[in-house]
mmCIF file of C-alpha atoms in Angstrom:
data_model
loop_
_atom_site.group_PDB
_atom_site.id
_atom_site.type_symbol
_atom_site.label_atom_id
_atom_site.label_comp_id
_atom_site.label_asym_id
_atom_site.label_seq_id
_atom_site.Cartn_x
_atom_site.Cartn_y
_atom_site.Cartn_z
ATOM 1 C CA MET A 1 -58.896 3.005 -18.640
ATOM 2 C CA SER A 2 -56.292 3.562 -15.898
ATOM 3 C CA SER A 3 -57.338 4.721 -12.398
ATOM 4 C CA PHE A 4 -55.408 7.974 -13.076
ATOM 5 C CA VAL A 5 -57.484 8.782 -16.114
ATOM 6 C CA ARG A 6 -60.791 8.110 -14.083
ATOM 7 C CA ILE A 7 -59.476 10.375 -11.220
ATOM 8 C CA VAL A 8 -58.879 13.209 -13.569
ATOM 9 C CA GLU A 9 -62.138 12.928 -15.426
ATOM 10 C CA LYS A 10 -63.986 12.938 -11.950
ATOM 11 C CA VAL A 11 -62.031 15.752 -10.496
ATOM 12 C CA PHE A 12 -62.385 18.031 -13.727
ATOM 13 C CA ASN A 13 -65.764 16.794 -14.581
ATOM 14 C CA ILE A 14 -64.784 16.002 -18.243
ATOM 15 C CA LYS A 15 -64.353 13.155 -20.615
ATOM 16 C CA LEU A 16 -60.695 12.931 -21.857
ATOM 17 C CA ASP A 17 -60.425 12.301 -25.624
ATOM 18 C CA ASP A 18 -58.617 9.219 -26.837
ATOM 19 C CA ASN A 19 -55.669 11.026 -28.057
ATOM 20 C CA SER A 20 -54.942 12.664 -24.768
ATOM 21 C CA ILE A 21 -55.044 9.194 -23.104
ATOM 22 C CA ASP A 22 -52.767 7.705 -25.524
ATOM 23 C CA ASP A 23 -50.325 10.717 -25.319
ATOM 24 C CA LYS A 24 -49.804 10.626 -21.560
ATOM 25 C CA ASP A 25 -46.937 8.002 -21.364
ATOM 26 C CA LYS A 26 -45.143 8.978 -24.821
ATOM 27 C CA SER A 27 -41.705 10.613 -24.935
ATOM 28 C CA PHE A 28 -41.060 13.763 -26.783
ATOM 29 C CA GLN A 29 -39.698 11.931 -29.774
ATOM 30 C CA GLN A 30 -42.475 9.646 -29.981
ATOM 31 C CA LEU A 31 -45.161 12.199 -29.908
ATOM 32 C CA VAL A 32 -43.478 14.145 -32.601
ATOM 33 C CA ILE A 33 -43.176 11.044 -34.826
ATOM 34 C CA ASP A 34 -46.906 9.939 -34.027
ATOM 35 C CA TYR A 35 -48.054 13.364 -34.964
ATOM 36 C CA GLY A 36 -46.582 12.922 -38.565
ATOM 37 C CA TYR A 37 -43.281 14.918 -38.248
ATOM 38 C CA GLU A 38 -39.716 13.949 -38.415
ATOM 39 C CA ILE A 39 -37.076 14.692 -35.722
ATOM 40 C CA GLU A 40 -33.474 14.946 -35.427
ATOM 41 C CA GLU A 41 -31.530 14.872 -32.177
ATOM 42 C CA HIS A 42 -28.575 17.312 -31.904
ATOM 43 C CA THR A 43 -26.008 17.967 -29.119
ATOM 44 C CA VAL A 44 -24.451 21.234 -28.507
ATOM 45 C CA GLU A 45 -21.655 22.009 -26.143
ATOM 46 C CA THR A 46 -21.415 25.413 -24.574
ATOM 47 C CA GLU A 47 -18.219 27.369 -23.713
ATOM 48 C CA ASP A 48 -18.283 26.548 -20.158
ATOM 49 C CA LYS A 49 -18.474 22.700 -20.956
ATOM 50 C CA TYR A 50 -22.206 21.935 -20.478
ATOM 51 C CA THR A 51 -23.581 19.629 -23.230
ATOM 52 C CA LEU A 52 -27.272 20.388 -24.345
ATOM 53 C CA GLN A 53 -29.793 18.245 -26.175
ATOM 54 C CA ILE A 54 -31.901 20.126 -29.024
ATOM 55 C CA PHE A 55 -34.548 18.652 -31.310
ATOM 56 C CA HIS A 56 -34.969 19.731 -34.925
ATOM 57 C CA LEU A 57 -38.620 19.104 -36.059
ATOM 58 C CA ILE A 58 -39.284 18.556 -39.739
ATOM 59 C CA ASN A 59 -42.525 18.604 -41.759
ATOM 60 C CA LYS A 60 -41.857 15.751 -44.285
ATOM 61 C CA ASN A 61 -44.397 17.398 -46.396
ATOM 62 C CA LYS A 62 -42.486 20.506 -46.964
ATOM 63 C CA ILE A 63 -38.940 20.960 -48.000
ATOM 64 C CA ASN A 64 -36.783 23.212 -45.840
ATOM 65 C CA SER A 65 -35.099 25.611 -48.115
ATOM 66 C CA LEU A 66 -32.527 28.235 -47.529
ATOM 67 C CA THR A 67 -35.345 30.715 -47.220
ATOM 68 C CA ALA A 68 -36.791 28.887 -44.249
ATOM 69 C CA ILE A 69 -36.894 31.046 -41.176
ATOM 70 C CA PRO A 70 -35.160 29.521 -38.195
ATOM 71 C CA VAL A 71 -37.307 29.337 -35.007
ATOM 72 C CA ILE A 72 -35.990 28.270 -31.459
ATOM 73 C CA PHE A 73 -38.265 27.513 -28.462
ATOM 74 C CA ILE A 74 -36.823 28.022 -25.152
ATOM 75 C CA HIS A 75 -38.755 26.608 -22.161
ATOM 76 C CA GLY A 76 -39.270 27.826 -18.672
ATOM 77 C CA LEU A 77 -38.223 26.785 -15.074
ATOM 78 C CA PHE A 78 -38.331 22.918 -14.382
ATOM 79 C CA ASP A 79 -39.589 22.418 -17.710
ATOM 80 C CA SER A 80 -38.142 21.028 -21.092
ATOM 81 C CA SER A 81 -38.965 20.978 -24.913
ATOM 82 C CA ASP A 82 -41.900 18.797 -23.965
ATOM 83 C CA GLY A 83 -43.922 21.734 -22.526
ATOM 84 C CA TRP A 84 -44.115 23.118 -25.962
ATOM 85 C CA ILE A 85 -46.058 20.417 -27.628
ATOM 86 C CA CYS A 86 -48.242 18.979 -24.827
ATOM 87 C CA ASN A 87 -51.367 20.585 -26.209
ATOM 88 C CA GLY A 88 -51.133 18.239 -29.079
ATOM 89 C CA LYS A 89 -50.724 18.474 -32.900
ATOM 90 C CA LYS A 90 -53.542 21.026 -33.426
ATOM 91 C CA ASP A 91 -52.940 23.725 -30.558
ATOM 92 C CA SER A 92 -49.170 23.406 -30.059
ATOM 93 C CA LEU A 93 -47.382 26.391 -31.327
ATOM 94 C CA PRO A 94 -44.200 24.413 -33.000
ATOM 95 C CA PHE A 95 -46.530 22.311 -35.116
ATOM 96 C CA ILE A 96 -48.746 25.312 -36.053
ATOM 97 C CA LEU A 97 -45.467 26.934 -37.406
ATOM 98 C CA LEU A 98 -44.442 23.598 -39.256
ATOM 99 C CA ASN A 99 -47.670 23.705 -41.016
ATOM 100 C CA GLN A 100 -47.683 27.223 -42.367
ATOM 101 C CA SER A 101 -47.269 27.995 -45.851
ATOM 102 C CA LYS A 102 -44.281 30.131 -45.145
ATOM 103 C CA VAL A 103 -41.465 27.677 -44.189
ATOM 104 C CA PHE A 104 -40.304 27.714 -40.687
ATOM 105 C CA ASP A 105 -37.266 25.743 -39.588
ATOM 106 C CA VAL A 106 -38.320 24.655 -35.878
ATOM 107 C CA TRP A 107 -35.609 23.879 -33.243
ATOM 108 C CA MET A 108 -36.656 22.908 -29.595
ATOM 109 C CA MET A 109 -33.977 23.801 -26.878
ATOM 110 C CA ASN A 110 -33.427 22.067 -23.727
ATOM 111 C CA VAL A 111 -31.058 24.245 -21.249
ATOM 112 C CA ARG A 112 -28.464 22.570 -19.110
ATOM 113 C CA GLY A 113 -29.671 20.264 -16.373
ATOM 114 C CA ASN A 114 -33.043 19.535 -17.583
ATOM 115 C CA LYS A 115 -34.691 16.018 -18.207
ATOM 116 C CA HIS A 116 -33.190 15.743 -21.949
ATOM 117 C CA SER A 117 -29.748 17.523 -21.567
ATOM 118 C CA LYS A 118 -28.971 15.712 -18.242
ATOM 119 C CA LEU A 119 -29.145 12.358 -20.174
ATOM 120 C CA VAL A 120 -26.265 13.354 -22.439
ATOM 121 C CA GLU A 121 -23.416 11.146 -21.877
ATOM 122 C CA LYS A 122 -20.817 14.137 -21.626
ATOM 123 C CA ASN A 123 -22.815 15.420 -18.629
ATOM 124 C CA SER A 124 -21.816 12.519 -16.495
ATOM 125 C CA HIS A 125 -20.755 14.704 -13.821
ATOM 126 C CA LEU A 126 -24.113 15.950 -13.282
ATOM 127 C CA HIS A 127 -24.210 14.482 -9.644
ATOM 128 C CA SER A 128 -21.527 16.938 -8.561
ATOM 129 C CA GLU A 129 -22.436 20.246 -6.905
ATOM 130 C CA THR A 130 -20.430 22.300 -9.377
ATOM 131 C CA PHE A 131 -22.638 20.886 -12.257
ATOM 132 C CA TRP A 132 -25.598 22.641 -10.647
ATOM 133 C CA ASN A 133 -23.761 25.949 -9.956
ATOM 134 C CA PHE A 134 -25.669 28.043 -12.427
ATOM 135 C CA SER A 135 -28.699 30.074 -12.847
ATOM 136 C CA PHE A 136 -30.741 31.753 -15.687
ATOM 137 C CA HIS A 137 -27.622 34.133 -16.397
ATOM 138 C CA GLU A 138 -25.463 31.313 -17.692
ATOM 139 C CA ILE A 139 -28.605 30.050 -19.880
ATOM 140 C CA GLY A 140 -28.830 33.435 -21.405
ATOM 141 C CA VAL A 141 -24.976 33.957 -21.885
ATOM 142 C CA PHE A 142 -23.781 30.478 -22.791
ATOM 143 C CA ASP A 143 -26.628 28.198 -23.617
ATOM 144 C CA ILE A 144 -28.892 30.116 -25.975
ATOM 145 C CA PRO A 145 -26.185 31.989 -27.797
ATOM 146 C CA GLN A 146 -24.221 28.734 -28.418
ATOM 147 C CA VAL A 147 -27.550 27.101 -29.735
ATOM 148 C CA ILE A 148 -27.916 29.895 -32.158
ATOM 149 C CA LYS A 149 -24.441 29.652 -33.328
ATOM 150 C CA TYR A 150 -24.733 25.847 -33.927
ATOM 151 C CA LEU A 151 -28.031 26.292 -35.760
ATOM 152 C CA MET A 152 -26.704 28.833 -38.073
ATOM 153 C CA ASN A 153 -23.669 26.763 -38.854
ATOM 154 C CA TYR A 154 -25.754 23.690 -39.451
ATOM 155 C CA ILE A 155 -28.365 25.208 -41.612
ATOM 156 C CA HIS A 156 -26.175 27.577 -43.646
ATOM 157 C CA ASN A 157 -28.887 29.964 -43.536
ATOM 158 C CA ASP A 158 -28.608 33.912 -43.578
ATOM 159 C CA ASN A 159 -31.851 34.424 -41.878
ATOM 160 C CA GLN A 160 -31.925 35.637 -38.437
ATOM 161 C CA CYS A 161 -33.625 33.669 -35.768
ATOM 162 C CA ILE A 162 -36.988 33.956 -34.244
ATOM 163 C CA LEU A 163 -36.838 33.080 -30.391
ATOM 164 C CA PHE A 164 -39.978 31.996 -28.431
ATOM 165 C CA ALA A 165 -39.234 31.951 -24.833
ATOM 166 C CA HIS A 166 -41.270 31.176 -21.874
ATOM 167 C CA SER A 167 -41.107 32.379 -18.269
ATOM 168 C CA ILE A 168 -37.556 32.149 -16.951
ATOM 169 C CA GLY A 169 -36.428 31.351 -20.490
ATOM 170 C CA ALA A 170 -37.318 34.887 -21.237
ATOM 171 C CA THR A 171 -35.589 35.968 -18.149
ATOM 172 C CA ALA A 172 -32.356 34.249 -19.413
ATOM 173 C CA ILE A 173 -32.576 36.102 -22.796
ATOM 174 C CA LEU A 174 -32.905 39.508 -20.866
ATOM 175 C CA SER A 175 -29.853 38.709 -18.777
ATOM 176 C CA GLY A 176 -27.999 37.682 -21.920
ATOM 177 C CA LEU A 177 -28.973 40.818 -23.693
ATOM 178 C CA CYS A 178 -27.057 42.797 -20.869
ATOM 179 C CA GLU A 179 -23.748 41.229 -21.879
ATOM 180 C CA LEU A 180 -24.235 40.131 -25.350
ATOM 181 C CA SER A 181 -26.530 42.865 -26.855
ATOM 182 C CA GLU A 182 -24.697 43.081 -30.244
ATOM 183 C CA PHE A 183 -24.815 39.251 -30.616
ATOM 184 C CA TYR A 184 -28.516 38.877 -30.060
ATOM 185 C CA GLN A 185 -29.296 42.154 -32.339
ATOM 186 C CA LYS A 186 -27.067 40.629 -34.997
ATOM 187 C CA ASN A 187 -28.613 36.997 -34.962
ATOM 188 C CA THR A 188 -32.289 37.459 -33.893
ATOM 189 C CA LYS A 189 -35.001 38.797 -36.232
ATOM 190 C CA CYS A 190 -37.614 38.868 -33.298
ATOM 191 C CA ILE A 191 -37.913 37.660 -29.670
ATOM 192 C CA VAL A 192 -41.195 36.741 -28.355
ATOM 193 C CA PHE A 193 -41.865 36.343 -24.523
ATOM 194 C CA PHE A 194 -44.550 34.265 -22.940
ATOM 195 C CA ASN A 195 -45.124 35.272 -19.294
ATOM 196 C CA PRO A 196 -41.477 36.945 -18.871
ATOM 197 C CA ILE A 197 -40.316 37.307 -15.316
ATOM 198 C CA CYS A 198 -38.513 40.552 -15.027
ATOM 199 C CA VAL A 199 -38.050 43.778 -13.023
ATOM 200 C CA LEU A 200 -38.727 47.045 -14.778
ATOM 201 C CA ASN A 201 -36.420 49.734 -13.314
ATOM 202 C CA HIS A 202 -34.751 51.219 -16.430
ATOM 203 C CA ILE A 203 -37.292 51.496 -18.970
ATOM 204 C CA ASN A 204 -36.569 54.386 -21.566
ATOM 205 C CA SER A 205 -38.780 53.246 -24.338
ATOM 206 C CA LEU A 206 -41.833 55.560 -24.620
ATOM 207 C CA TYR A 207 -43.841 52.879 -26.401
ATOM 208 C CA ILE A 208 -43.342 50.283 -23.627
ATOM 209 C CA ILE A 209 -44.349 52.981 -20.956
ATOM 210 C CA GLU A 210 -47.190 54.015 -22.889
ATOM 211 C CA GLN A 211 -48.540 50.528 -23.137
ATOM 212 C CA LEU A 212 -47.869 49.742 -19.417
ATOM 213 C CA GLN A 213 -49.641 52.712 -18.594
ATOM 214 C CA LYS A 214 -52.810 51.557 -20.562
ATOM 215 C CA SER A 215 -52.753 48.118 -18.575
ATOM 216 C CA SER A 216 -53.476 47.512 -15.037
ATOM 217 C CA PHE A 217 -49.937 47.559 -14.209
ATOM 218 C CA ASP A 218 -49.021 50.034 -11.693
ATOM 219 C CA PHE A 219 -45.946 51.759 -13.360
ATOM 220 C CA ASN A 220 -45.615 54.271 -10.535
ATOM 221 C CA SER A 221 -45.166 51.663 -8.052
ATOM 222 C CA ASN A 222 -41.699 51.544 -6.335
ATOM 223 C CA LYS A 223 -41.489 47.762 -6.799
ATOM 224 C CA LYS A 224 -42.048 47.306 -10.524
ATOM 225 C CA GLU A 225 -41.981 43.593 -10.834
ATOM 226 C CA VAL A 226 -43.810 41.684 -13.620
ATOM 227 C CA PHE A 227 -44.491 37.955 -12.827
ATOM 228 C CA PRO A 228 -46.579 35.816 -15.141
ATOM 229 C CA TYR A 229 -50.192 36.526 -14.776
ATOM 230 C CA ILE A 230 -52.120 33.704 -13.475
ATOM 231 C CA PRO A 231 -55.761 34.678 -12.328
ATOM 232 C CA TYR A 232 -57.262 31.972 -10.052
ATOM 233 C CA GLU A 233 -59.939 31.470 -7.491
ATOM 234 C CA LEU A 234 -59.088 29.021 -4.575
ATOM 235 C CA TYR A 235 -62.699 28.555 -3.653
ATOM 236 C CA ASP A 236 -65.994 29.210 -5.452
ATOM 237 C CA ASN A 237 -69.585 29.499 -3.759
ATOM 238 C CA ASN A 238 -69.925 25.751 -2.807
ATOM 239 C CA LYS A 239 -66.318 25.150 -2.020
ATOM 240 C CA GLU A 240 -66.323 21.740 -3.760
ATOM 241 C CA GLU A 241 -62.902 20.350 -3.632
ATOM 242 C CA LYS A 242 -62.653 19.486 -7.253
ATOM 243 C CA ASN A 243 -63.158 23.301 -8.189
ATOM 244 C CA ILE A 244 -60.251 24.091 -5.680
ATOM 245 C CA PHE A 245 -57.967 21.625 -7.507
ATOM 246 C CA ARG A 246 -59.225 22.801 -10.850
ATOM 247 C CA SER A 247 -58.783 26.473 -10.098
ATOM 248 C CA VAL A 248 -55.212 26.190 -8.864
ATOM 249 C CA LEU A 249 -54.006 24.160 -11.927
ATOM 250 C CA PHE A 250 -55.823 25.925 -14.595
ATOM 251 C CA ASN A 251 -57.691 29.056 -15.440
ATOM 252 C CA ASP A 252 -59.801 30.440 -18.256
ATOM 253 C CA ILE A 253 -57.019 31.910 -20.256
ATOM 254 C CA SER A 254 -54.315 29.171 -20.230
ATOM 255 C CA SER A 255 -56.194 25.846 -19.822
ATOM 256 C CA ASN A 256 -56.734 23.074 -22.227
ATOM 257 C CA ILE A 257 -58.787 20.861 -19.918
ATOM 258 C CA ASP A 258 -58.933 17.928 -22.132
ATOM 259 C CA ARG A 259 -55.179 17.643 -22.113
ATOM 260 C CA VAL A 260 -54.858 17.700 -18.414
ATOM 261 C CA ASN A 261 -53.648 13.948 -17.994
ATOM 262 C CA VAL A 262 -50.670 14.816 -20.381
ATOM 263 C CA TYR A 263 -49.779 17.936 -18.228
ATOM 264 C CA LEU A 264 -49.649 16.059 -15.097
#
């Protein structure tokens, strides 16, 4: 057992399972294969000449048919497709969808400049300042639409996509909707946001307003900002260091403590 594993177990007062220990140093591709799925690697070039790495996950026990529902997972800031599967085979949403009786065609996106996309040979200019001159806006206007177009052309499927987006990935889609609303409406069946980062200044939907008023969100505030909800306590009664560390990193609604070494 490595010293890192021993430190994690001591700090969090847990016993890590063997699978979690084995998964810590594996690549995205290796984890998918070890969990019993097949993986295809694809590259997509955007209109502004960035090359993206995307992964197609396949359940070899099911045949992807023309009726399969295409699903695209879009990660958050400083993350990659890895973040969607770090909870393991049982608790990661992409694998849960792959195991459903209804066939889902699962695709994992990596936006420009992240750990997977920057390894693509065509992105050899990534050390230049101009390469990094982008924001979530370009991701929503160029990256995501191009991946959708590529996917639709590749699978020859008339079904609309379902998008799962986390954090700033959701912000990117909202930005893209401002310029490409018709494209997104035509090609997406449903968009699901996890902890979206946005500002609510021009809400006209009575349903959304009603739901916000039912929540603890102060809709009458002049500063209508919605950030990921991360409840935490920096100190408990005895102020033990391990509890400070634990509460900063995890909380009751989002943690999977036995996978902590994979997260870190």
